[in-house]
Coordinates of C-alpha atoms and ligand atoms in Angstrom, one line a residue:
M1 CA 57.3 20.3 -85.8
F2 CA 56.7 18.5 -89.2
S3 CA 53.6 16.5 -89.8
M4 CA 52.7 14.7 -93.0
Q5 CA 49.7 14.5 -95.2
T6 CA 49.3 12.6 -98.4
Q7 CA 47.0 14.8 -100.4
W8 CA 45.8 18.3 -100.8
N9 CA 42.2 19.1 -101.3
R10 CA 40.2 22.3 -101.5
E11 CA 38.7 21.8 -98.0
M12 CA 42.1 21.8 -96.3
S13 CA 42.1 25.0 -94.3
N14 CA 45.5 26.6 -94.1
E15 CA 47.0 30.0 -93.5
C16 CA 49.4 29.3 -96.3
L17 CA 50.4 26.7 -98.9
I18 CA 53.9 26.7 -100.4
V19 CA 54.4 25.1 -103.8
G20 CA 57.3 24.9 -106.1
L21 CA 57.3 25.7 -109.8
H22 CA 59.9 24.6 -112.3
K23 CA 60.4 26.2 -115.7
P24 CA 58.3 26.0 -117.9
G25 CA 55.5 26.7 -115.4
N26 CA 52.6 25.7 -117.7
P27 CA 51.1 23.1 -118.0
L28 CA 50.6 22.7 -114.3
S29 CA 50.6 19.4 -112.4
G30 CA 50.0 18.0 -109.0
V31 CA 48.7 20.2 -106.2
L32 CA 49.1 23.4 -108.1
A33 CA 47.0 22.0 -111.0
A34 CA 44.3 21.0 -108.5
C35 CA 44.4 24.5 -106.9
D36 CA 44.2 26.0 -110.4
E37 CA 41.2 24.0 -111.3
A38 CA 39.5 25.0 -108.0
M39 CA 40.3 28.6 -108.7
D40 CA 38.9 28.8 -112.2
Q41 CA 42.4 28.7 -113.9
H42 CA 43.6 31.8 -112.2
I43 CA 47.0 30.4 -111.4
S44 CA 47.8 29.2 -114.9
Q45 CA 46.7 32.6 -116.2
L46 CA 49.0 34.4 -113.7
I47 CA 51.9 32.2 -114.9
K48 CA 51.1 33.0 -118.5
S49 CA 51.0 36.7 -117.8
G50 CA 54.2 36.5 -115.9
D51 CA 52.7 37.6 -112.6
I52 CA 53.8 34.3 -111.1
S53 CA 57.4 33.6 -112.1
D54 CA 59.0 30.2 -112.6
S55 CA 62.5 31.8 -112.8
K56 CA 65.0 30.7 -110.2
K57 CA 64.8 32.3 -106.7
S58 CA 61.5 34.2 -107.3
I59 CA 58.6 33.9 -105.0
T60 CA 55.0 35.1 -105.6
L61 CA 52.3 35.3 -103.0
I62 CA 48.7 35.0 -104.2
H63 CA 45.5 35.2 -102.2
T64 CA 42.9 32.6 -102.9
L65 CA 39.9 34.8 -101.9
G66 CA 37.8 32.0 -100.6
K67 CA 38.0 29.8 -103.7
V68 CA 39.8 27.2 -101.7
M69 CA 40.1 26.9 -98.0
T70 CA 43.8 27.6 -98.2
K71 CA 44.1 31.4 -97.6
R72 CA 47.3 32.1 -99.5
I73 CA 49.6 30.3 -101.8
I74 CA 53.3 31.1 -102.1
V75 CA 54.7 29.9 -105.4
I76 CA 58.5 29.4 -105.5
G77 CA 60.2 29.6 -108.9
F78 CA 63.2 27.3 -109.2
G79 CA 64.1 27.8 -112.9
R80 CA 64.8 24.7 -114.9
E81 CA 64.6 21.4 -113.0
N82 CA 67.9 20.1 -114.4
Q83 CA 69.8 23.4 -113.7
V84 CA 68.8 24.2 -110.2
T85 CA 71.7 23.9 -107.7
E86 CA 71.2 22.9 -104.1
E87 CA 72.4 26.3 -103.0
D88 CA 69.8 28.2 -105.1
W89 CA 67.1 25.7 -104.1
K90 CA 67.8 26.3 -100.5
E91 CA 67.9 30.1 -100.9
A92 CA 64.6 30.1 -102.8
L93 CA 62.9 28.0 -100.1
G94 CA 64.4 30.2 -97.4
M95 CA 62.8 33.2 -99.1
A96 CA 59.4 31.6 -98.8
F97 CA 59.9 30.8 -95.1
R98 CA 61.0 34.4 -94.6
K99 CA 57.8 35.6 -96.3
V100 CA 55.7 33.4 -94.0
K101 CA 57.5 34.8 -91.0
E102 CA 57.0 38.3 -92.3
L103 CA 53.3 37.7 -92.6
R104 CA 53.4 36.4 -89.0
L105 CA 51.7 33.1 -89.9
N106 CA 52.3 30.2 -87.5
Q107 CA 51.1 27.5 -89.7
V108 CA 52.0 26.4 -93.2
S109 CA 51.6 23.5 -95.6
I110 CA 54.3 22.6 -98.1
D111 CA 53.8 20.6 -101.2
L112 CA 57.0 18.6 -101.1
D113 CA 56.5 16.8 -104.3
S114 CA 56.6 20.0 -106.3
L115 CA 59.8 21.2 -104.6
A116 CA 61.7 18.1 -105.6
G117 CA 63.0 17.6 -109.1
A118 CA 65.7 16.0 -111.2
N119 CA 68.5 17.7 -109.2
I120 CA 66.9 17.5 -105.8
P121 CA 65.3 14.1 -105.2
L122 CA 62.4 14.0 -102.9
E123 CA 64.2 12.4 -99.9
R124 CA 67.0 15.0 -100.2
A125 CA 64.4 17.8 -100.6
A126 CA 62.9 16.8 -97.3
Q127 CA 66.2 17.0 -95.4
L128 CA 67.2 20.3 -97.0
L129 CA 63.8 21.7 -96.1
G130 CA 64.3 20.9 -92.5
E131 CA 67.7 22.6 -92.6
V132 CA 66.4 25.7 -94.5
Y133 CA 63.5 26.0 -92.0
M134 CA 66.1 26.4 -89.2
L135 CA 68.6 28.5 -91.1
S136 CA 66.2 31.0 -92.7
L137 CA 64.3 31.7 -89.6
Y138 CA 67.3 32.3 -87.3
T139 CA 67.6 35.5 -85.5
F140 CA 70.0 36.9 -83.0
D141 CA 67.9 39.2 -80.9
G142 CA 70.7 41.2 -79.4
Y143 CA 70.3 43.8 -76.7
K144 CA 68.2 46.6 -78.0
Q145 CA 65.9 47.9 -75.2
N146 CA 63.0 48.6 -77.5
N147 CA 63.2 45.3 -79.3
I148 CA 61.2 44.7 -82.5
K149 CA 58.1 42.8 -81.8
A150 CA 58.8 39.2 -81.1
P151 CA 58.6 37.1 -84.2
V152 CA 55.8 34.6 -84.6
E153 CA 57.1 31.1 -84.8
I154 CA 56.0 28.8 -87.6
K155 CA 55.0 26.0 -85.3
E156 CA 53.0 23.8 -87.5
I157 CA 54.4 22.6 -90.8
T158 CA 52.5 20.1 -92.8
L159 CA 54.4 18.4 -95.6
L160 CA 52.4 17.0 -98.4
S161 CA 53.5 14.1 -100.5
E162 CA 51.7 11.5 -102.6
S163 CA 54.9 9.4 -102.8
G164 CA 53.9 7.0 -100.1
K165 CA 57.2 7.7 -98.4
T166 CA 55.8 9.9 -95.7
A167 CA 57.5 8.4 -92.7
L168 CA 60.9 8.6 -94.4
L169 CA 60.3 12.2 -95.5
Q170 CA 59.2 13.3 -92.1
E171 CA 62.3 11.7 -90.6
N172 CA 64.5 13.4 -93.1
A173 CA 63.0 16.8 -92.5
H174 CA 63.6 16.3 -88.8
L175 CA 67.2 15.3 -89.6
G176 CA 67.8 18.4 -91.6
A177 CA 66.4 20.5 -88.8
I178 CA 68.8 19.0 -86.3
Y179 CA 71.8 19.9 -88.5
G180 CA 70.3 23.4 -89.0
S181 CA 69.8 24.0 -85.3
G182 CA 73.4 22.9 -84.6
T183 CA 74.4 25.6 -87.0
N184 CA 72.2 28.1 -85.4
Y185 CA 73.6 27.2 -82.0
A186 CA 77.1 27.9 -83.4
R187 CA 75.9 31.2 -84.9
T188 CA 74.6 32.4 -81.5
L189 CA 77.9 31.7 -79.7
V190 CA 79.7 33.6 -82.4
N191 CA 77.3 36.6 -82.3
L192 CA 77.6 36.9 -78.5
P193 CA 79.7 39.9 -77.4
P194 CA 83.1 39.2 -75.9
N195 CA 82.3 40.6 -72.4
I196 CA 79.6 38.1 -72.2
L197 CA 81.0 35.1 -73.9
T198 CA 84.2 34.6 -71.9
A199 CA 86.2 31.4 -71.7
T200 CA 84.4 30.6 -68.5
K201 CA 81.1 31.1 -70.2
M202 CA 82.1 28.9 -73.1
A203 CA 82.8 26.2 -70.6
E204 CA 79.3 26.7 -69.1
Y205 CA 77.8 26.2 -72.6
A206 CA 79.8 23.0 -73.0
K207 CA 78.6 21.9 -69.6
E208 CA 75.0 22.4 -70.6
L209 CA 75.6 20.3 -73.7
A210 CA 77.2 17.6 -71.5
N211 CA 74.2 17.5 -69.2
Q212 CA 71.7 17.5 -72.1
Y213 CA 73.4 14.7 -74.0
Q214 CA 75.4 12.8 -71.4
F215 CA 78.8 13.7 -72.7
E216 CA 81.7 13.3 -70.5
L217 CA 83.1 16.7 -69.6
E218 CA 86.4 18.0 -68.5
V219 CA 87.3 21.6 -68.0
L220 CA 90.9 22.4 -67.0
N221 CA 91.5 25.5 -65.0
K222 CA 94.7 27.5 -65.0
E223 CA 96.3 25.6 -62.2
E224 CA 95.7 22.3 -63.9
M225 CA 97.1 23.7 -67.1
E226 CA 100.2 24.8 -65.4
R227 CA 100.7 21.4 -63.8
L228 CA 100.2 19.7 -67.2
G229 CA 102.5 22.2 -68.9
M230 CA 100.1 23.9 -71.4
G231 CA 102.6 26.7 -71.9
A232 CA 101.2 27.8 -75.3
L233 CA 97.6 28.4 -74.2
L234 CA 98.8 29.9 -70.9
A235 CA 101.1 32.3 -72.7
V236 CA 98.2 33.7 -74.8
N237 CA 96.1 34.0 -71.6
Q238 CA 99.0 35.6 -69.6
G239 CA 97.9 39.2 -69.9
S240 CA 94.2 38.5 -69.2
V241 CA 92.1 38.9 -66.0
E242 CA 89.7 36.3 -67.6
P243 CA 90.8 32.7 -66.7
P244 CA 91.4 30.4 -69.7
A245 CA 89.6 27.1 -70.2
M246 CA 90.6 23.9 -71.9
I247 CA 87.3 22.2 -72.6
V248 CA 87.0 18.5 -73.4
L249 CA 83.7 16.8 -74.3
K250 CA 83.7 13.0 -75.0
Y251 CA 81.0 11.2 -76.8
Q252 CA 81.4 7.4 -76.8
G253 CA 79.3 5.8 -79.5
K254 CA 81.2 2.5 -79.7
S255 CA 81.7 -0.1 -77.1
E256 CA 85.4 0.6 -76.8
W257 CA 87.3 3.9 -76.6
K258 CA 89.2 3.5 -79.9
D259 CA 89.0 4.8 -83.4
V260 CA 88.4 8.3 -82.0
I261 CA 87.8 11.4 -84.0
G262 CA 89.2 14.6 -82.4
L263 CA 87.4 17.8 -83.1
V264 CA 89.6 20.8 -82.1
G265 CA 88.3 24.4 -82.0
K266 CA 90.1 27.7 -81.6
G267 CA 88.2 29.5 -78.9
I268 CA 89.7 33.0 -78.7
T269 CA 86.8 35.0 -77.2
Y270 CA 88.5 38.3 -78.2
D271 CA 91.7 38.9 -80.2
T272 CA 93.2 42.3 -79.8
G273 CA 96.5 41.0 -81.2
G274 CA 98.2 41.4 -77.8
Y275 CA 101.5 43.4 -77.9
S276 CA 101.5 42.9 -81.7
L277 CA 98.4 45.0 -81.4
K278 CA 95.8 45.1 -84.2
P279 CA 95.1 48.4 -85.9
R280 CA 91.7 49.7 -84.6
E281 CA 89.8 48.8 -87.8
S282 CA 90.9 45.2 -87.8
M283 CA 90.1 44.7 -84.1
V284 CA 86.4 45.3 -84.5
G285 CA 84.7 42.0 -85.1
M286 CA 87.3 40.0 -83.3
K287 CA 84.6 38.6 -80.9
T288 CA 84.1 36.1 -83.7
D289 CA 87.6 34.6 -83.2
M290 CA 85.9 31.7 -81.4
G291 CA 84.1 30.6 -84.6
G292 CA 86.0 27.3 -84.6
A293 CA 85.0 26.5 -81.0
A294 CA 81.4 27.4 -81.9
A295 CA 81.5 25.0 -84.9
V296 CA 82.8 22.2 -82.7
L297 CA 80.1 22.8 -80.0
G298 CA 77.4 23.1 -82.7
A299 CA 78.6 19.7 -84.2
M300 CA 78.5 18.2 -80.7
R301 CA 74.8 19.2 -80.4
V302 CA 74.0 17.4 -83.7
I303 CA 76.0 14.4 -82.5
G304 CA 74.2 14.4 -79.2
E305 CA 70.9 14.4 -81.0
L306 CA 71.8 11.7 -83.6
K307 CA 73.9 9.5 -81.4
P308 CA 76.0 7.9 -84.2
E309 CA 78.1 4.8 -83.5
Q310 CA 81.4 6.7 -83.4
N311 CA 83.7 8.0 -80.7
V312 CA 84.4 11.7 -80.6
V313 CA 86.6 13.8 -78.4
A314 CA 86.0 17.6 -78.8
V315 CA 88.7 19.9 -77.5
I316 CA 88.3 23.6 -77.2
A317 CA 91.1 26.0 -76.2
S318 CA 89.6 29.2 -74.9
T319 CA 90.9 32.5 -73.7
D320 CA 91.0 36.1 -74.9
N321 CA 94.2 37.7 -76.3
V322 CA 94.7 41.0 -74.6
V323 CA 97.4 43.4 -73.5
S324 CA 98.6 44.1 -69.9
A325 CA 101.9 44.5 -68.1
E326 CA 101.8 40.7 -67.6
A327 CA 101.0 39.8 -71.2
F328 CA 103.3 37.6 -73.3
K329 CA 105.6 39.5 -75.7
P330 CA 107.2 39.0 -79.1
D331 CA 110.6 37.4 -78.4
D332 CA 109.3 35.3 -75.6
V333 CA 110.1 31.6 -75.8
I334 CA 107.4 29.2 -74.5
V335 CA 107.2 25.5 -73.9
S336 CA 104.1 23.8 -75.3
L337 CA 102.3 20.8 -73.8
S338 CA 104.0 18.6 -76.4
G339 CA 107.4 19.7 -75.1
K340 CA 108.2 21.6 -78.3
T341 CA 109.5 25.0 -77.7
I342 CA 108.2 28.0 -79.5
E343 CA 109.7 31.4 -80.2
V344 CA 106.9 34.0 -80.3
L345 CA 107.6 36.6 -82.9
N346 CA 104.0 37.9 -83.1
T347 CA 101.5 37.7 -80.3
D348 CA 98.8 38.2 -82.9
A349 CA 99.5 34.7 -84.2
E350 CA 97.9 33.4 -81.0
G351 CA 95.4 30.9 -82.6
R352 CA 98.1 28.5 -83.6
L353 CA 99.5 28.6 -80.1
V354 CA 96.3 27.6 -78.4
L355 CA 95.6 25.0 -81.1
A356 CA 99.1 23.5 -80.5
D357 CA 98.1 22.6 -76.9
A358 CA 94.6 21.6 -77.9
V359 CA 95.8 19.3 -80.6
T360 CA 98.3 17.6 -78.3
Y361 CA 95.6 17.3 -75.6
A362 CA 93.2 15.7 -78.1
K363 CA 95.9 13.1 -79.0
Q364 CA 96.5 12.5 -75.3
H365 CA 92.8 11.7 -75.1
G366 CA 93.1 9.1 -77.8
A367 CA 92.3 11.0 -81.0
D368 CA 93.2 8.8 -84.0
Y369 CA 92.0 11.5 -86.5
L370 CA 92.1 15.2 -86.0
V371 CA 90.1 18.0 -87.5
D372 CA 90.9 21.5 -86.2
V373 CA 88.7 24.4 -87.0
A374 CA 89.9 28.0 -86.6
T375 CA 89.5 31.6 -87.6
L376 CA 93.2 31.4 -88.1
T377 CA 94.5 33.9 -90.6
G378 CA 93.6 36.9 -92.6
G379 CA 95.7 35.3 -95.3
V380 CA 93.1 32.7 -96.1
I381 CA 90.6 35.6 -96.8
V382 CA 93.1 37.1 -99.3
A383 CA 93.6 33.7 -100.9
L384 CA 90.0 32.3 -101.1
G385 CA 87.6 35.1 -100.2
N386 CA 84.5 34.7 -98.1
E387 CA 82.8 31.7 -99.8
M388 CA 85.5 29.0 -99.4
T389 CA 87.0 27.6 -96.3
G390 CA 90.7 26.9 -96.6
V391 CA 91.6 23.3 -96.0
F392 CA 95.0 21.7 -95.3
T393 CA 96.0 18.1 -94.5
N394 CA 98.8 15.6 -93.9
N395 CA 96.6 12.8 -95.1
D396 CA 94.8 12.8 -98.5
E397 CA 92.6 9.8 -97.6
F398 CA 91.2 11.5 -94.5
L399 CA 90.8 14.8 -96.5
K400 CA 88.6 13.0 -99.0
K401 CA 86.2 12.1 -96.2
V402 CA 86.1 15.6 -94.9
K403 CA 85.5 17.0 -98.4
R404 CA 82.7 14.5 -98.9
A405 CA 81.1 15.7 -95.7
S406 CA 81.5 19.4 -96.8
E407 CA 79.8 18.7 -100.1
K408 CA 76.9 17.1 -98.4
S409 CA 76.6 20.0 -96.1
G410 CA 76.9 22.7 -98.7
E411 CA 79.9 24.2 -97.0
P412 CA 82.5 24.4 -99.7
M413 CA 86.2 24.2 -99.0
W414 CA 89.4 24.5 -101.1
Q415 CA 92.7 22.8 -100.4
L416 CA 95.9 24.8 -100.0
P417 CA 99.3 23.0 -99.8
I418 CA 101.8 22.5 -97.1
T419 CA 105.2 21.6 -98.5
A420 CA 108.4 20.5 -96.9
K421 CA 109.7 24.0 -97.5
D422 CA 106.8 25.4 -95.6
R423 CA 107.5 23.1 -92.7
E424 CA 111.2 24.3 -92.7
R425 CA 109.9 27.8 -92.3
V426 CA 107.9 27.2 -89.2
R427 CA 110.9 25.2 -87.9
G428 CA 113.2 28.2 -88.7
S429 CA 113.8 29.6 -85.3
K430 CA 117.4 30.0 -84.1
I431 CA 116.6 29.5 -80.5
A432 CA 113.5 27.3 -80.3
D433 CA 112.0 24.3 -82.1
L434 CA 109.4 26.4 -83.8
N435 CA 108.6 30.0 -84.7
N436 CA 105.0 31.2 -84.6
S437 CA 105.3 33.8 -87.4
P438 CA 107.7 33.2 -90.2
G439 CA 106.5 36.2 -92.2
R440 CA 103.6 37.3 -94.3
E441 CA 104.4 35.1 -97.4
G442 CA 101.7 32.4 -97.6
H443 CA 100.8 33.1 -94.0
A444 CA 97.6 30.9 -94.1
I445 CA 100.0 28.1 -95.0
M446 CA 102.3 29.0 -92.2
G447 CA 99.5 28.9 -89.6
A448 CA 98.4 25.5 -90.9
A449 CA 102.0 24.1 -91.0
F450 CA 102.5 25.3 -87.5
V451 CA 99.4 23.4 -86.2
G452 CA 100.5 20.4 -88.3
E453 CA 103.7 20.1 -86.3
F454 CA 101.6 19.1 -83.3
A455 CA 99.3 16.7 -85.2
E456 CA 102.6 14.9 -86.2
N457 CA 101.7 11.6 -87.8
T458 CA 98.0 11.5 -86.8
P459 CA 95.8 12.0 -89.9
W460 CA 94.8 15.6 -89.6
V461 CA 92.8 18.2 -91.4
H462 CA 93.0 21.9 -90.7
L463 CA 90.0 24.2 -91.6
D464 CA 90.8 27.9 -91.7
I465 CA 87.4 29.6 -91.5
A466 CA 88.5 33.2 -91.0
G467 CA 86.8 34.1 -94.3
T468 CA 83.6 32.0 -93.9
S469 CA 82.6 32.2 -90.3
V470 CA 81.0 35.6 -90.7
S471 CA 79.0 36.6 -93.7
K472 CA 78.9 40.1 -95.2
K473 CA 76.2 39.7 -97.8
S474 CA 72.9 38.5 -96.6
S475 CA 70.9 35.8 -98.2
S476 CA 67.7 34.2 -97.0
L477 CA 69.8 31.6 -95.2
H478 CA 72.3 34.0 -93.6
T479 CA 71.6 37.5 -92.4
H480 CA 74.8 39.4 -91.7
G481 CA 76.8 38.0 -88.8
A482 CA 77.8 34.5 -87.9
T483 CA 77.3 31.7 -90.4
G484 CA 78.0 28.8 -88.0
V485 CA 80.1 27.3 -90.7
M486 CA 81.5 23.8 -90.3
A487 CA 79.1 22.7 -87.5
K488 CA 77.2 20.7 -90.2
T489 CA 80.3 19.4 -91.9
L490 CA 81.9 18.2 -88.7
A491 CA 78.8 16.4 -87.6
Q492 CA 78.3 14.9 -91.0
L493 CA 81.9 13.6 -91.0
V494 CA 81.3 11.8 -87.7
V495 CA 78.0 10.4 -89.0
D496 CA 79.8 9.2 -92.2
F497 CA 82.5 7.5 -90.1
S498 CA 79.9 5.6 -88.2
S499 CA 78.3 4.0 -91.3
Ligands
BES501 N1 92.1 36.0 -85.6 C1 93.1 36.4 -86.5 C2 92.7 36.0 -87.9 C3 91.5 36.7 -88.5 C4 91.6 37.8 -89.3 C5 90.2 36.1 -88.3 C6 90.5 38.4 -89.9 C7 89.1 36.7 -88.9 C8 89.3 37.9 -89.7 C9 94.4 35.7 -86.2 O1 94.6 35.5 -84.8 C10 95.5 36.7 -86.6 O2 95.6 37.7 -86.1 N2 96.2 36.3 -87.6 C11 97.3 37.0 -88.2 C12 98.4 36.1 -88.3 C13 99.7 36.8 -88.6 C14 100.1 37.6 -87.3 C15 100.8 35.8 -88.9 C16 96.8 37.6 -89.5 O3 96.0 36.9 -90.2 O4 97.2 38.7 -89.9
MN502 MN1 95.5 37.1 -83.8
ZN503 ZN1 93.0 35.2 -83.7

């Protein structure tokens, strides 16, 4: 996918050359200066006249009209070198990739040296470039009969650098592409409609990953869940004609099965709310209620590719949450896998129920650290909006590591508290150990605190991605629809643990 070259020259024949430009654009240096000279100073003149912009997130396409063998040049403006953020940098580069795709070019050269700068060192730029390539070119083709003409793939990307670090840069670009494609994998799962992506289908996707990467796979069916006593997951599934699935993937990167990270995902393939039925407007979109499961599977893909020296057990609890004469009801009392009893006050607080059994099951499989990822509450959207994932923990040391991974991945999160009083509220049932819906006040916290009851003393982090798993605004990295959020962060966390 990425090849390297050390120098640009006017004889290099390309469909397109991408170069970066930091403010102030003139005087030019590097490849762009060489192009400028070969093109009778046209480039520097266009910068002077403002036709080529050096402002952040601006891209300009110019034709070389035979002056050099490169047919087109796309100039990416980044603004000031010491002001550009990774987010803006990635968006700007994504805009350039989009442009190349729009032009239906399958080959491009990129002057990596000019993309890097004070805030984005060269090695980092290479990795981010690989990621942006994947994220910006992602499409979910959908099911339209008269589909738009198939996009042309950018198959050949030549990275130019005079740094003498070509091998490392190529490796980094490849690494970034692996993280990006893990994210894209998660996005596709989330975008799939709920009649197609059932729990059974989710298990098939997990099986594919297991075959591809030699993970150990276990998929529990309903009878096995009944025998084990997974009463919480079974209750949510009770009204459905679609069988549930408890999916376990094990990756052993160490010689012994110890020091295990458990990645737990909420895999509700459709959430109607059950008898605590959602209003019609809030039900639309609930096919994305398996975003946590998708993030975990996306991360497992990255882990399968990178094979870090770390043990991982991924656990996904999957079912839909629907209504029928057999469905579970508010006022039911159920017994979870842990033995803890739960009074169901709201069948729409189903995520925490399936997570309860998944967290317990991850512990039974030896998890020493737990991260659960879930589109758990509308409350977290009210609290933090659509840009920040809500994060909760029972262990600040472990949280630090998760936050570090989130920063590296560009997937921001913000901590919300769980206090002793919050725990009292989830324990506040008169007839059972726990209550699944203690009221609207702080209900993102209630969801988290409930799941925390099952983590017990194991270091645990809960990620509520209800606001971040789907994006409303579109940028060059994310069209509307699934973001695949947390696939990168989870994989990064595992990689960080291994080093
Ligand atoms: N899947 C929803 C949360 C959700 C809401 C995800 C909006 C994405 C967008 C979850 O199962 C749910 O229904 N939560 C309830 C909890 C309440 C009943 C305590 C909520 O947030 O209202
Ligand atoms: Mn719900
Ligand atoms: Zn839900």
